[in-house]
Short mmCIF file of C-alpha atoms and ligand atoms in Angstrom, two decimals:
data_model
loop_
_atom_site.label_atom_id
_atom_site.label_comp_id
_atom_site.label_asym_id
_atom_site.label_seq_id
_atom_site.Cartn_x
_atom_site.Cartn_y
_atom_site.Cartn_z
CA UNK A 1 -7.13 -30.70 20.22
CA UNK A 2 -6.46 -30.35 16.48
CA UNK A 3 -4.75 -33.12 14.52
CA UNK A 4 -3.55 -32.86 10.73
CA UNK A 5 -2.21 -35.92 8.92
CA UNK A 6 -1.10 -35.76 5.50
CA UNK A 7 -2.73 -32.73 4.63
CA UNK A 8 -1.82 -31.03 1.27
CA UNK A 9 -3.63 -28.52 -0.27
CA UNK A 10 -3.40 -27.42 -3.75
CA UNK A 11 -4.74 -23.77 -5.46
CA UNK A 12 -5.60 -24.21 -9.15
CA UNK A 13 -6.95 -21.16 -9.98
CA UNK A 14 -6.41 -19.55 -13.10
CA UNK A 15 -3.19 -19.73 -14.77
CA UNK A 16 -0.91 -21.69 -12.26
CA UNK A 17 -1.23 -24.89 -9.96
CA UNK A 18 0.33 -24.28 -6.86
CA UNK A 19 0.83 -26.81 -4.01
CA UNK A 20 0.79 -24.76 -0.76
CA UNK A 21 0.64 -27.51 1.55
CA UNK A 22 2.69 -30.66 0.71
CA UNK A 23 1.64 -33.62 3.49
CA UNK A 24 1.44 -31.48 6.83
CA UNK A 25 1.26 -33.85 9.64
CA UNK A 26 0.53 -31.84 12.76
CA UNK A 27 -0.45 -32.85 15.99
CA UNK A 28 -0.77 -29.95 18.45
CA UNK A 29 -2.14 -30.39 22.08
CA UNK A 30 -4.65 -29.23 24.77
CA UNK A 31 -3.39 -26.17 26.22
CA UNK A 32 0.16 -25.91 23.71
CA UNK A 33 1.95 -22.83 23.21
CA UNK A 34 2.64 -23.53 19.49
CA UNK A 35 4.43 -21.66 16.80
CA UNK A 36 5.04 -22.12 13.46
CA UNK A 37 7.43 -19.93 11.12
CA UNK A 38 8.76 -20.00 7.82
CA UNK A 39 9.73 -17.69 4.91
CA UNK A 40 6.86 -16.04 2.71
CA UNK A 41 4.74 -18.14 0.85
CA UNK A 42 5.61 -20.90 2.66
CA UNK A 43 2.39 -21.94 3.46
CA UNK A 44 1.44 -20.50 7.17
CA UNK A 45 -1.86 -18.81 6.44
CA UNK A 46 -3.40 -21.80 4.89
CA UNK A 47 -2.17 -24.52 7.43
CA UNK A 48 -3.66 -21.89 9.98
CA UNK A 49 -6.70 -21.49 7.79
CA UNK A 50 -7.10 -25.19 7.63
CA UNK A 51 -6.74 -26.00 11.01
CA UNK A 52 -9.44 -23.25 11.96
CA UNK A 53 -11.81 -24.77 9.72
CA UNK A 54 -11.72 -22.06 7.67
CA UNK A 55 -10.50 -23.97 4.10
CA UNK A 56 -10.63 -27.55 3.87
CA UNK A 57 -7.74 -29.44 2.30
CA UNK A 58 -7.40 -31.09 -0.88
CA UNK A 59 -6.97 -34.30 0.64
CA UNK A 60 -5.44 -35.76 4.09
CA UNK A 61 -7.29 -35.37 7.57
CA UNK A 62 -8.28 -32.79 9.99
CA UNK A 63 -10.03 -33.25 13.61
CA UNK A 64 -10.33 -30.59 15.89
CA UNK A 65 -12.03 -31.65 18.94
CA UNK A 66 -11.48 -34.91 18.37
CA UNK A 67 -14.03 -34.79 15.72
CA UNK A 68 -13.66 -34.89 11.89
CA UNK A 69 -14.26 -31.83 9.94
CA UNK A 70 -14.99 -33.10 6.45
CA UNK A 71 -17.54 -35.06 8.05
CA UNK A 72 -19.38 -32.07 9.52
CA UNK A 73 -22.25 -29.74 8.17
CA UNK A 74 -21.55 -25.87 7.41
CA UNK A 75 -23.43 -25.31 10.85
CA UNK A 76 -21.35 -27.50 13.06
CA UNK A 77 -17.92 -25.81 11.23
CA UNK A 78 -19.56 -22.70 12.13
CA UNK A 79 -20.66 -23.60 15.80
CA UNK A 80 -16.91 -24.26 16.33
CA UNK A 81 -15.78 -21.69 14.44
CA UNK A 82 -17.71 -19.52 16.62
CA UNK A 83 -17.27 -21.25 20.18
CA UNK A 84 -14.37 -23.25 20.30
CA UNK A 85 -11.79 -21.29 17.82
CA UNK A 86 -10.55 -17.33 18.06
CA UNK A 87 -9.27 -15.94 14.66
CA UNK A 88 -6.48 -13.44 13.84
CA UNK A 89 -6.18 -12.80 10.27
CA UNK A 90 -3.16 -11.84 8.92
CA UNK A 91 -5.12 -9.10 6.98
CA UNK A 92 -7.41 -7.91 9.87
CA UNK A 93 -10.84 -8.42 8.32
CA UNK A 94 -12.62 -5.43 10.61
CA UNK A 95 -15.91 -4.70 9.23
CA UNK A 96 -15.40 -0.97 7.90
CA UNK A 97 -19.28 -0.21 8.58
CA UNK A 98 -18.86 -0.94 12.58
CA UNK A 99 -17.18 1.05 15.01
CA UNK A 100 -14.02 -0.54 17.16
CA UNK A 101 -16.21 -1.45 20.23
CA UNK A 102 -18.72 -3.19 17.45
CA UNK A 103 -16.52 -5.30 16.00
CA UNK A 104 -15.51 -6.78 19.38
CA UNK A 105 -18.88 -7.25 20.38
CA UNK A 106 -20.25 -9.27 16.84
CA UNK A 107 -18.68 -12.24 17.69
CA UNK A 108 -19.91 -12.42 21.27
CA UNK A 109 -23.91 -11.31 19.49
CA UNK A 110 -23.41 -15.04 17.03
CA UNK A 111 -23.02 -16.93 20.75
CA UNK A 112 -25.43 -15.60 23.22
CA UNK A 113 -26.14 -11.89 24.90
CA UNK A 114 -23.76 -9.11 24.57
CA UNK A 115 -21.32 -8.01 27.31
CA UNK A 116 -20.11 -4.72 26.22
CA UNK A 117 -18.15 -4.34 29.10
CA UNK A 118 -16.52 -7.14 28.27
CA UNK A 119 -15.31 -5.76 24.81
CA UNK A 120 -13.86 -2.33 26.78
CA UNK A 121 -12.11 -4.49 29.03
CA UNK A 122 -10.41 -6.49 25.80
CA UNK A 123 -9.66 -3.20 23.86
CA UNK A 124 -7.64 -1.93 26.89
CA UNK A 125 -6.01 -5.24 27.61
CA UNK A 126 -4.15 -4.78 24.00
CA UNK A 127 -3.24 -1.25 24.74
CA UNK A 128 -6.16 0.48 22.64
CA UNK A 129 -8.02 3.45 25.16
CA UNK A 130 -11.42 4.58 25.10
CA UNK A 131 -10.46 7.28 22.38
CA UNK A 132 -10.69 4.48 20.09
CA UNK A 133 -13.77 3.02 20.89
CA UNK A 134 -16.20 5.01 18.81
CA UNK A 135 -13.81 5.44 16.25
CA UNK A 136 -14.48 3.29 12.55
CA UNK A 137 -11.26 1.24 11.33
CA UNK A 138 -10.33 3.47 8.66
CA UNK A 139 -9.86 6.03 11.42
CA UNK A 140 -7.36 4.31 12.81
CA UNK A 141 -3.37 3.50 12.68
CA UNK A 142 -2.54 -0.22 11.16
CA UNK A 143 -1.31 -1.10 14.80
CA UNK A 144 -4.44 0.06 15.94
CA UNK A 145 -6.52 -1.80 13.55
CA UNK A 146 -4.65 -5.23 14.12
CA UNK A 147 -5.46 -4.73 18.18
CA UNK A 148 -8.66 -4.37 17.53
CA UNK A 149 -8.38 -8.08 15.37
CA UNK A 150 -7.01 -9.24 17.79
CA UNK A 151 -9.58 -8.19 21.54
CA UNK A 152 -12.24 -9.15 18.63
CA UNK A 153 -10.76 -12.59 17.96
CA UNK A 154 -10.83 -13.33 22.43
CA UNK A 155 -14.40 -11.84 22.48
CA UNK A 156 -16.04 -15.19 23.07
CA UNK A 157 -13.29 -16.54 24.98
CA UNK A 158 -12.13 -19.02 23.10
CA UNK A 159 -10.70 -22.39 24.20
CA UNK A 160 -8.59 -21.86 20.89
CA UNK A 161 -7.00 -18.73 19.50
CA UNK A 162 -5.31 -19.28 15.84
CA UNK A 163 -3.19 -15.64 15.29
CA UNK A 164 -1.52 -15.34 12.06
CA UNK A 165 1.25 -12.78 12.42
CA UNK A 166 -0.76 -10.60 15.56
CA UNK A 167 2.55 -8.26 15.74
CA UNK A 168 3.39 -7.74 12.18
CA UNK A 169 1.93 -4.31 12.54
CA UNK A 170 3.54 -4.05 15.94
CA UNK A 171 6.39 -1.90 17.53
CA UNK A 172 8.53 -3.48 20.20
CA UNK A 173 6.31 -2.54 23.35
CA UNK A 174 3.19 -3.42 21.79
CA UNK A 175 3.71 -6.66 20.62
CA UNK A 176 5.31 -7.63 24.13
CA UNK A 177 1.85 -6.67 25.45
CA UNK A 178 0.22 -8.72 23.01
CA UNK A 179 2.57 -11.79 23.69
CA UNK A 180 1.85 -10.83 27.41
CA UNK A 181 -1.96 -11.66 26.58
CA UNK A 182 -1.16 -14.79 24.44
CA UNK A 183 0.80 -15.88 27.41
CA UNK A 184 -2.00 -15.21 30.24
CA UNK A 185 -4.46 -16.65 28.35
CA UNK A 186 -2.29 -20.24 27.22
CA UNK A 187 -1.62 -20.03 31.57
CA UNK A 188 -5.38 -20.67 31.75
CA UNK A 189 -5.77 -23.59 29.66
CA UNK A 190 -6.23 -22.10 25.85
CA UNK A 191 -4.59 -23.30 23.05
CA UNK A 192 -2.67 -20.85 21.34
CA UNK A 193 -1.43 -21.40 17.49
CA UNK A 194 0.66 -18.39 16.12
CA UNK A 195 2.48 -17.96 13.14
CA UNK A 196 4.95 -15.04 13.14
CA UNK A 197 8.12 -14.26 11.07
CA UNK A 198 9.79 -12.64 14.19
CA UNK A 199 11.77 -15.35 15.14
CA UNK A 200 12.70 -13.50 18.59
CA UNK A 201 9.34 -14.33 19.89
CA UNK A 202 9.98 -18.02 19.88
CA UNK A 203 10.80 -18.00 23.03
CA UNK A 204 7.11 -17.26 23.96
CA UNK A 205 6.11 -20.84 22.91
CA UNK A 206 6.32 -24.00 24.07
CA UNK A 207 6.97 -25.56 20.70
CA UNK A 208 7.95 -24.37 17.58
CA UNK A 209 7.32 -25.85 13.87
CA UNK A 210 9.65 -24.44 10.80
CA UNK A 211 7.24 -24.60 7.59
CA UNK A 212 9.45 -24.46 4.26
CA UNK A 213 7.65 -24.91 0.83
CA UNK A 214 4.51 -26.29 2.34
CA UNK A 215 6.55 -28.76 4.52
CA UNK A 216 7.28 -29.20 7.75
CA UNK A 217 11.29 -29.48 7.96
CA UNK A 218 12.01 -28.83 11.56
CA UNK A 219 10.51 -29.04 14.92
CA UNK A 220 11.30 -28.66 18.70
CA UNK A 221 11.40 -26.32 21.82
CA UNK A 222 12.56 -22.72 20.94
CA UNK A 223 16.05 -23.21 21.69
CA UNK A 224 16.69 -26.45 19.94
CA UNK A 225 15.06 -24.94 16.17
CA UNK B 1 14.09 17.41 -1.11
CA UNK B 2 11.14 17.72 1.37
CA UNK B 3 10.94 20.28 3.54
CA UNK B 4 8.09 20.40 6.68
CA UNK B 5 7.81 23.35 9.18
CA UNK B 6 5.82 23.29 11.69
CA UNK B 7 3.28 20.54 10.61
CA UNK B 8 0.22 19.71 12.64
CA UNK B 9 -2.19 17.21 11.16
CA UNK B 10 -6.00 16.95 13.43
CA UNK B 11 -8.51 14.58 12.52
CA UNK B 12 -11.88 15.67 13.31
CA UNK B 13 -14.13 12.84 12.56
CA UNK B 14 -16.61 11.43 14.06
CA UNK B 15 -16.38 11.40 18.24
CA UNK B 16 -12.94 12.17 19.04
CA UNK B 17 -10.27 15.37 17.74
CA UNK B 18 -7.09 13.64 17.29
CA UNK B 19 -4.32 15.74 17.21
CA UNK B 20 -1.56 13.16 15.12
CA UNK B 21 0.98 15.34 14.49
CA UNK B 22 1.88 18.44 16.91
CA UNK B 23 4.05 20.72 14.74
CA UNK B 24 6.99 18.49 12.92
CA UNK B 25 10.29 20.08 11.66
CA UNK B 26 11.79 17.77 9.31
CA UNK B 27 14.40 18.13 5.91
CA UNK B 28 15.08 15.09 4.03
CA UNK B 29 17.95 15.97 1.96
CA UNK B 30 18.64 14.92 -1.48
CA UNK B 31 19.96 11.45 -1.52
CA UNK B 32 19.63 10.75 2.17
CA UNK B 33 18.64 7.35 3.82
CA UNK B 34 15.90 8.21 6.31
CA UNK B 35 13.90 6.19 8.25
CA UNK B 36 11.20 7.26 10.82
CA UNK B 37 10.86 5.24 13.86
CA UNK B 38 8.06 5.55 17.05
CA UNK B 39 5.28 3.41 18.45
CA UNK B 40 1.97 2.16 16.88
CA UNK B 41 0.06 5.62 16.52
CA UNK B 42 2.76 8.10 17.41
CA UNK B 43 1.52 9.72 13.43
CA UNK B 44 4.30 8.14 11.38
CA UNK B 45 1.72 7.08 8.18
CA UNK B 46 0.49 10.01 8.82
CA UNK B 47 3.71 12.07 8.59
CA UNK B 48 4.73 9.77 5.52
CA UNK B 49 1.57 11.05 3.40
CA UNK B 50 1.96 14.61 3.89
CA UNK B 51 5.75 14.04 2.63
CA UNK B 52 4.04 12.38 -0.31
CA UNK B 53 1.37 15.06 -1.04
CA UNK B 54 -1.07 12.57 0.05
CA UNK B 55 -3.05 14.55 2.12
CA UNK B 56 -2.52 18.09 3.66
CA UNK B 57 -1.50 19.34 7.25
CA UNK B 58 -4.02 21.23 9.34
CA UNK B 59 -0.83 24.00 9.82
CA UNK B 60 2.78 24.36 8.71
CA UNK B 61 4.05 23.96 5.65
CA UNK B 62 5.35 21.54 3.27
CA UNK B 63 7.59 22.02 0.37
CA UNK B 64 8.77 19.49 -2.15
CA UNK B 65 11.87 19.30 -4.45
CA UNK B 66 11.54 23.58 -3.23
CA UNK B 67 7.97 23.54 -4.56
CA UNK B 68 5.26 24.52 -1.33
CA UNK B 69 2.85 22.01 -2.23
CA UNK B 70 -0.12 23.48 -0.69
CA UNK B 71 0.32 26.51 -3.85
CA UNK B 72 0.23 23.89 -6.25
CA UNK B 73 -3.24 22.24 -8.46
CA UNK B 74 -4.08 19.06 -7.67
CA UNK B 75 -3.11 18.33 -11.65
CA UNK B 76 1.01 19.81 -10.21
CA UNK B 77 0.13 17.25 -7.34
CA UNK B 78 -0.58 14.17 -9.48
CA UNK B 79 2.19 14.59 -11.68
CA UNK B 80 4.31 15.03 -8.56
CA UNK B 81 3.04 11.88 -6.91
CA UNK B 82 3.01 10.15 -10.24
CA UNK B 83 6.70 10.90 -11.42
CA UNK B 84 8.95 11.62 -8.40
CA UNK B 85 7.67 10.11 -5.94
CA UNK B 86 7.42 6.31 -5.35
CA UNK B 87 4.82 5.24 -2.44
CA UNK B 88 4.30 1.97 -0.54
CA UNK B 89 1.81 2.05 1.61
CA UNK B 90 0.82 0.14 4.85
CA UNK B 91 -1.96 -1.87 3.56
CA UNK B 92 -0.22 -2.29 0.34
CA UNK B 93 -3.56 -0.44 -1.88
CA UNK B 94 -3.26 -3.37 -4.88
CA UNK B 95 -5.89 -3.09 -7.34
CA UNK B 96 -7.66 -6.58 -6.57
CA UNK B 97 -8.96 -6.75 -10.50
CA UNK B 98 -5.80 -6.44 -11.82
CA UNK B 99 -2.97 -9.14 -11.87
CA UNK B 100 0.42 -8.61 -10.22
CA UNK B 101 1.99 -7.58 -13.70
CA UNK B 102 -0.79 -5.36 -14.16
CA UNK B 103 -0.51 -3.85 -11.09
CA UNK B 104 3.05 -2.91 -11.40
CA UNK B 105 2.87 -1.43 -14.89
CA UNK B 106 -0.44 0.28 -13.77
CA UNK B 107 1.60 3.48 -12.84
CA UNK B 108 3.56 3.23 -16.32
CA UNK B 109 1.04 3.83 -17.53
CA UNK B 110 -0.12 7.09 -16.54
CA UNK B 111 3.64 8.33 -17.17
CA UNK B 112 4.87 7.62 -20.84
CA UNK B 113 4.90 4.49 -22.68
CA UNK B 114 5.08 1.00 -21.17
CA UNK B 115 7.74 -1.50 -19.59
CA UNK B 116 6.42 -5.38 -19.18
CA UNK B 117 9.89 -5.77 -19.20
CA UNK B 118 10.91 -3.59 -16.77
CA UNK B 119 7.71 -4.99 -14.10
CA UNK B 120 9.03 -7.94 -15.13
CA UNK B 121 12.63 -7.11 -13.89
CA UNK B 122 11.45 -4.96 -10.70
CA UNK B 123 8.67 -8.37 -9.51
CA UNK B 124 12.03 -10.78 -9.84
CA UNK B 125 13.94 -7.88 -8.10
CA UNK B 126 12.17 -8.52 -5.37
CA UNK B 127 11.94 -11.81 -5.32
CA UNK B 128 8.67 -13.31 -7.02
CA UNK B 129 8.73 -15.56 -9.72
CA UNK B 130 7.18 -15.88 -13.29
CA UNK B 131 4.51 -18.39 -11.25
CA UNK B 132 3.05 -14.80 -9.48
CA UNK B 133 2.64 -12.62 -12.43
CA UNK B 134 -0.45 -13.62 -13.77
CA UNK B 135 -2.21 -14.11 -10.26
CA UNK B 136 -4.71 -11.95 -8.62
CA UNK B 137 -3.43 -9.99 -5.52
CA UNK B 138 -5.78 -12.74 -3.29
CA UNK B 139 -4.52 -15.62 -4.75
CA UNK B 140 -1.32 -14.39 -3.07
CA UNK B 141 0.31 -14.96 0.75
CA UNK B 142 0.67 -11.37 2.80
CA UNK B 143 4.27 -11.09 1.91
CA UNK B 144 3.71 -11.97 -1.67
CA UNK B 145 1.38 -8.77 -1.66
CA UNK B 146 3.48 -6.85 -0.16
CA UNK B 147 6.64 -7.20 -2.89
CA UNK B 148 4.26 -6.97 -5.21
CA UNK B 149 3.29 -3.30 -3.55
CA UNK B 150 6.73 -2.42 -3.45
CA UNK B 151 7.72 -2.95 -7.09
CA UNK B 152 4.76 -1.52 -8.05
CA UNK B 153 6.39 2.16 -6.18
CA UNK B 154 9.42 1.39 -7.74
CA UNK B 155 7.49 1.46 -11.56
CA UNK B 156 8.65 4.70 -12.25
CA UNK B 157 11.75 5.03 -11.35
CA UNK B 158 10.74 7.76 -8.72
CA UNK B 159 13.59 10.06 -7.45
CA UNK B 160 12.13 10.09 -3.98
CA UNK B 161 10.55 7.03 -2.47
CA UNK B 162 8.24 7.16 0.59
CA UNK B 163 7.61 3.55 1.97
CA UNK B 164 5.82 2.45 5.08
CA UNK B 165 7.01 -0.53 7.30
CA UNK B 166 7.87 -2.44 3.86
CA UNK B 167 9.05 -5.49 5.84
CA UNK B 168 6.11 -5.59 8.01
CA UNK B 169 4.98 -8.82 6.45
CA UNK B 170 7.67 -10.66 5.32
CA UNK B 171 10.48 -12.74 7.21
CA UNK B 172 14.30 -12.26 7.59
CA UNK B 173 15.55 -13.47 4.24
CA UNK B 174 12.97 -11.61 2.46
CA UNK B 175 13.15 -7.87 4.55
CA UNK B 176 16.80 -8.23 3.77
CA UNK B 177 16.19 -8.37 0.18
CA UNK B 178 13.87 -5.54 -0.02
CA UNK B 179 16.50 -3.76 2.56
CA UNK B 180 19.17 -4.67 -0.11
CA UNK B 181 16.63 -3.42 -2.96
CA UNK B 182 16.14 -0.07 -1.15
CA UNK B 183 20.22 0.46 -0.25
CA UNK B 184 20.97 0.34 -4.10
CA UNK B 185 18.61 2.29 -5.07
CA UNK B 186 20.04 5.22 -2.41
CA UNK B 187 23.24 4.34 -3.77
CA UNK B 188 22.08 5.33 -7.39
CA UNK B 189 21.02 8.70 -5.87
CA UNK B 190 17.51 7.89 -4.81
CA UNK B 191 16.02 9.48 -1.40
CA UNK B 192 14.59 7.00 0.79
CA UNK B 193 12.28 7.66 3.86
CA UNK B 194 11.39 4.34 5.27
CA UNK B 195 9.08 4.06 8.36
CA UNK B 196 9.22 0.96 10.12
CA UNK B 197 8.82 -0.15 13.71
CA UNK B 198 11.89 -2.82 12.98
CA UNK B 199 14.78 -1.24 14.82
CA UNK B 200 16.87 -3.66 13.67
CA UNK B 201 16.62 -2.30 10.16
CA UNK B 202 17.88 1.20 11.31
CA UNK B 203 21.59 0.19 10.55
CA UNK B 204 19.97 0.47 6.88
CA UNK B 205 19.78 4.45 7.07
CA UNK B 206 21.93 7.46 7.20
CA UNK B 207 19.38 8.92 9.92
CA UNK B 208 17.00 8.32 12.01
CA UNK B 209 13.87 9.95 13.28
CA UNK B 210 12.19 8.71 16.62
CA UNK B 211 8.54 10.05 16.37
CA UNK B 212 6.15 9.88 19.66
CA UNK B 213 3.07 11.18 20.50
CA UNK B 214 3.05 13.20 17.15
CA UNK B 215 6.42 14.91 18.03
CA UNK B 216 10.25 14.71 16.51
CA UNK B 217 11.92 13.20 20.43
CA UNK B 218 15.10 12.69 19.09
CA UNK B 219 16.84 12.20 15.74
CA UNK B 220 20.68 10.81 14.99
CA UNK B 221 22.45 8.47 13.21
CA UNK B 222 21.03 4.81 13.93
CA UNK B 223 23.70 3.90 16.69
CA UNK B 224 23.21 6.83 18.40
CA UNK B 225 19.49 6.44 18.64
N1 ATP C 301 -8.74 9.13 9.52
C1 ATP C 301 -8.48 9.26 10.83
N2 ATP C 301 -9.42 9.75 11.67
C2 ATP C 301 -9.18 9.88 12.99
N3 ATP C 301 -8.03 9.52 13.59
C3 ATP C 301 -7.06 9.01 12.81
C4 ATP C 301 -7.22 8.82 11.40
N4 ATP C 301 -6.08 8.26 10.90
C5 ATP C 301 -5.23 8.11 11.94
N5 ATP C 301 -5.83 8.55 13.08
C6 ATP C 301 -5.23 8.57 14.43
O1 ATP C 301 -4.02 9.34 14.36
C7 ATP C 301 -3.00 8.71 15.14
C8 ATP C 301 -1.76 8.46 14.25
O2 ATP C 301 -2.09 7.54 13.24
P1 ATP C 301 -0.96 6.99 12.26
O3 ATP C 301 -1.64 6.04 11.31
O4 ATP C 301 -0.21 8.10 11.62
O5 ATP C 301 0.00 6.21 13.25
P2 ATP C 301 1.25 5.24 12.97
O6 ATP C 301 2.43 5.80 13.71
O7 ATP C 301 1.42 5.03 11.51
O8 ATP C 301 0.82 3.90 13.67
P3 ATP C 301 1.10 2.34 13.26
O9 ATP C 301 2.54 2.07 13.62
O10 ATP C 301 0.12 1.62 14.14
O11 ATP C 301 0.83 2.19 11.81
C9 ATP C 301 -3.57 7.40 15.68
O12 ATP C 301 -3.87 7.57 17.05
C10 ATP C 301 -4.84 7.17 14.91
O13 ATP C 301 -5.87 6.64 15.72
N1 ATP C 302 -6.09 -18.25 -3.38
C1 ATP C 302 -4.89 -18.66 -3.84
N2 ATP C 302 -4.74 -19.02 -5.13
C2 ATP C 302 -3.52 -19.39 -5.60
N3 ATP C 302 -2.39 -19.44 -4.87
C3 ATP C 302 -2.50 -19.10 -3.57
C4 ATP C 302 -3.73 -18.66 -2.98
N4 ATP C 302 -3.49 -18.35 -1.68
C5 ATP C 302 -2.17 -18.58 -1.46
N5 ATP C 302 -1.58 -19.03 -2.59
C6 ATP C 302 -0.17 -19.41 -2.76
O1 ATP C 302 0.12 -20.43 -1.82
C7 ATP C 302 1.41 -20.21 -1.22
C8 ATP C 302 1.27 -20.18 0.28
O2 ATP C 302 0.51 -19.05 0.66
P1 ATP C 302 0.31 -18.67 2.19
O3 ATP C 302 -0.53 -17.44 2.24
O4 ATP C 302 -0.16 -19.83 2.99
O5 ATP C 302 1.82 -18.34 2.65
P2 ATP C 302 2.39 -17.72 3.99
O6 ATP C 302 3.41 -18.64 4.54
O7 ATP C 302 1.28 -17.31 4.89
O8 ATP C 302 3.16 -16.41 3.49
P3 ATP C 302 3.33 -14.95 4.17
O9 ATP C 302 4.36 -15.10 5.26
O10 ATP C 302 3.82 -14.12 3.02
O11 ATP C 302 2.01 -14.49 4.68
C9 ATP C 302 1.95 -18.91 -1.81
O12 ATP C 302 2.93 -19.20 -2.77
C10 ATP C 302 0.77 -18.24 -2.46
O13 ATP C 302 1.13 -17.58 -3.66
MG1 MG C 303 0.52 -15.52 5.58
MG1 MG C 304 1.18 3.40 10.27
#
C-alpha cells in the first residue's frame, strides 16, 4: 500500500547539509502492523512524513496506492492526504483557535458532512471525557492534547493511519489504550505505521524496522529485532 | 528549598471549573532527587509551575528557598526564575527565531555577562553536535528540540531545576544521557524535581511522588512505590 525505494532525502538549509534519509527501501503492506524505531535524529519523522505525502524526497520513489506521488498534482496529494491517510504528528499540530470537539470534526468537514457524534465517540475511545470537549488546546494537559491528535487523525476513518510517537506524552495506562485502538483498528483492515522510541511496544506490531542514521539496519518480527 | 501547603490550583475558563490540584503538601529539600509521577492530567505541569513561580495557586501557600512567593514583586519573581531556578518545560518553549546557540545563551543573557562557551559545552553535554548550533529549532527532529530545551535550563547554572517529562521525546540511549546529565548535577548539590510518566526512570531519584486526581496518593523511595 506504500512502497519506498531508494529514497534519500537531504535538508540544505542554511548553514549545514544534512542527509536525513540515506536510500530507504520500504515496502510495507495492506493491512501491516508496522513499526519503525531508532535513536533521535535518526530520521523517523521524515520517512513518516514522506510516506504520508507530506515532503517529497530528494530523489528515489514513492507509491502509495499503487500510484506514484511525484507524478501527482497538489489536489490528488491532498485527496489522499485527506481520504486514504490519518496523521499523528509528533508535535500535535491542534489548531489553537478551535475547541477539542472542532479539531476532530475539520478533517471529517474537507471530506463530506459532519458527524459530530462521531468525533464524541473518538474523544472517549482515547480516554478524553466530555469535560474536554469545549475546552481550547492550551487548556489542556500535553497527554490531553496528543489524544486529541490522535481521535482527530481517525476522524475520516482512514484506510491508513501514520502516528509518529502517539504515546510520547503518555503514562503507562494511557498509551495501552491508545495501542488498544491502533490494534482494533489494524483488526479491521487499516494500515497502521508508528514510530515510537518505547521499544516495549514492539510487541504491538507485526513488523518492526530499526532506522539508524537515515538507514535502515535491521528488520523482522518483534522478537527477532 | 520549596515548600507548598495546602495548594489548590482551579481553572475557570471557558465551559468547565477544573479543579487540578486539591490541596498539595509537598517539601523538596535542599539537594534532593525528586521526581513526581501520576497519569496524563492528574496536575503534575501544573504542580511543577507553581514550584517554579510560574503561575500562582488558587489557595495554600508556596515558599521558595524560605521566601513565600506570593509576598514577593513580580521583579523578586523574575530574578528568582531567572537565577535559581532552571525550567524545562513540556513543549520545550524554544524561541523559533533564534538558533539553538542562541537559544541557550538567551537566559545568559538576562543574568551577567555571556558564555558561548559554556552553551557550547552544556549543547555537547547533552549530546548535539557543532552540526545543530547554528540551526533553527524547526530544522530540528523532536528530540533534538528537546536537548536543546534542556541545556537551555541548565544556562545558568540554576541551584534548583524544575523539568517536565525531559525524556518524553527521546529514546533509551539518549534519556539515559540526560538521566546521567541530571544525576551529576544532584551530585554537585543541585535540587532536581523531575516529572515524568517513565517509571522506569524512578530508580534515578531519592523520592518519589505519585500524584492522581490532583492529590499526593502516596510518596516513598522509588522501590517502594
Ligand atoms: N489552562 C487551563 N484551563 C483549563 N484546564 C486546564 C488548563 N491547564 C490544565 N488544565 C486541566 O488541568 C488538569 C491537569 O493538567 P496538567 O497539565 O497539570 O496535567 P499533567 O499531569 O501534566 O498531564 P500530562 O501528563 O498529560 O502532561 C487537566 O485535566 C487539564 O485538562
Ligand atoms: N527542516 C530541517 N532542516 C534541516 N535539518 C533537519 C530538518 N528537519 C530535520 N532535520 C534533521 O534531519 C535529521 C532527522 O530528523 P528527524 O526529525 O526525521 O529525526 P527523528 O528520527 O524523527 O528524531 P526524533 O526521535 O528526535 O523525533 C535530524 O538530524 C535533524 O536535525
Ligand atoms: Mg521525530
Ligand atoms: Mg504535563
Amino acid at each position: 500500500v506504500i512502497e519506498l525505494e531508494g529514497v534519500r532525502k537531504v535538508y540544505n538549509s542554511g548553514p549545514t547539509r544534512v542527509e536525513a534519509l540515506r536510500g530507504v527501501d520500504l515496502r510495507v503492506r495492506r493491512g501491516e502492523f508496522l513499526m519503525i524505531v531508532g535513536p533521535s535524529g535518526s530520521g523517523k519523522s521524515t520517512l513518516l512524513h514522506i510516506m504520508g505525502a507530506l515532503d517529497t524526497p530528494t530523489s528515489g520513489r514513492v507509491k502509495v496506492a499503487g500510484r506514484e506521488i511525484s507524478n501527482l498534482s497538489d489536489r490528488e496529494l491532498a485527496r489522499i492526504r485527506n481520504r486514504y491517510v490519518g496523521f499523528v504528528f509528533q508535535e500535535f499540530n491542534l489548531i489553537e483557535t478551535l475547541t477539542v470537539l472542532e479539531n476532530v470534526m475539520f478533517p471529517m468537514a474537507l471530506a463530506d458532512g459532519e458527524d459530530e457524534e462521531r468525533a464524541k465517540r473518538l474523544l472517549l475511545k482515547v480516554g478524553l471525557s466530555e469535560e474536554h470537549f469545549d475546552k481550547f488546546p492550551n487548556q489542556l494537559s500535553g497527554g490531553e492534547r496528543q489524544r486529541v491528535a490522535i481521535a482527530r487523525a481517525l476522524a475520516n476513518d482512514p484506510e491508513v493511519i501514520l502516528a509518529d510517537e502517539p504515546t510520547g506524552q503518555l503514562d503507562t495506562k494511557n498509551s495501552h489504550r491508545i495501542m488498544e485502538v491502533f490494534k482494533s483498528l489494524n483488526e479491521d483492515g487499516r494500515t497502521i505505521v508508528m514510530v515510537t522510541h518505547d521499544l516495549s511496544l514492539t510487541r504491538w506490531a507485526d513488523r518492526v524496522v530499526v532506522l539508524r542514521d537515515g538507514k535502515i539496519v535491521e528488520e523482522g518480527s518483534p522478537d527477532e529485532v
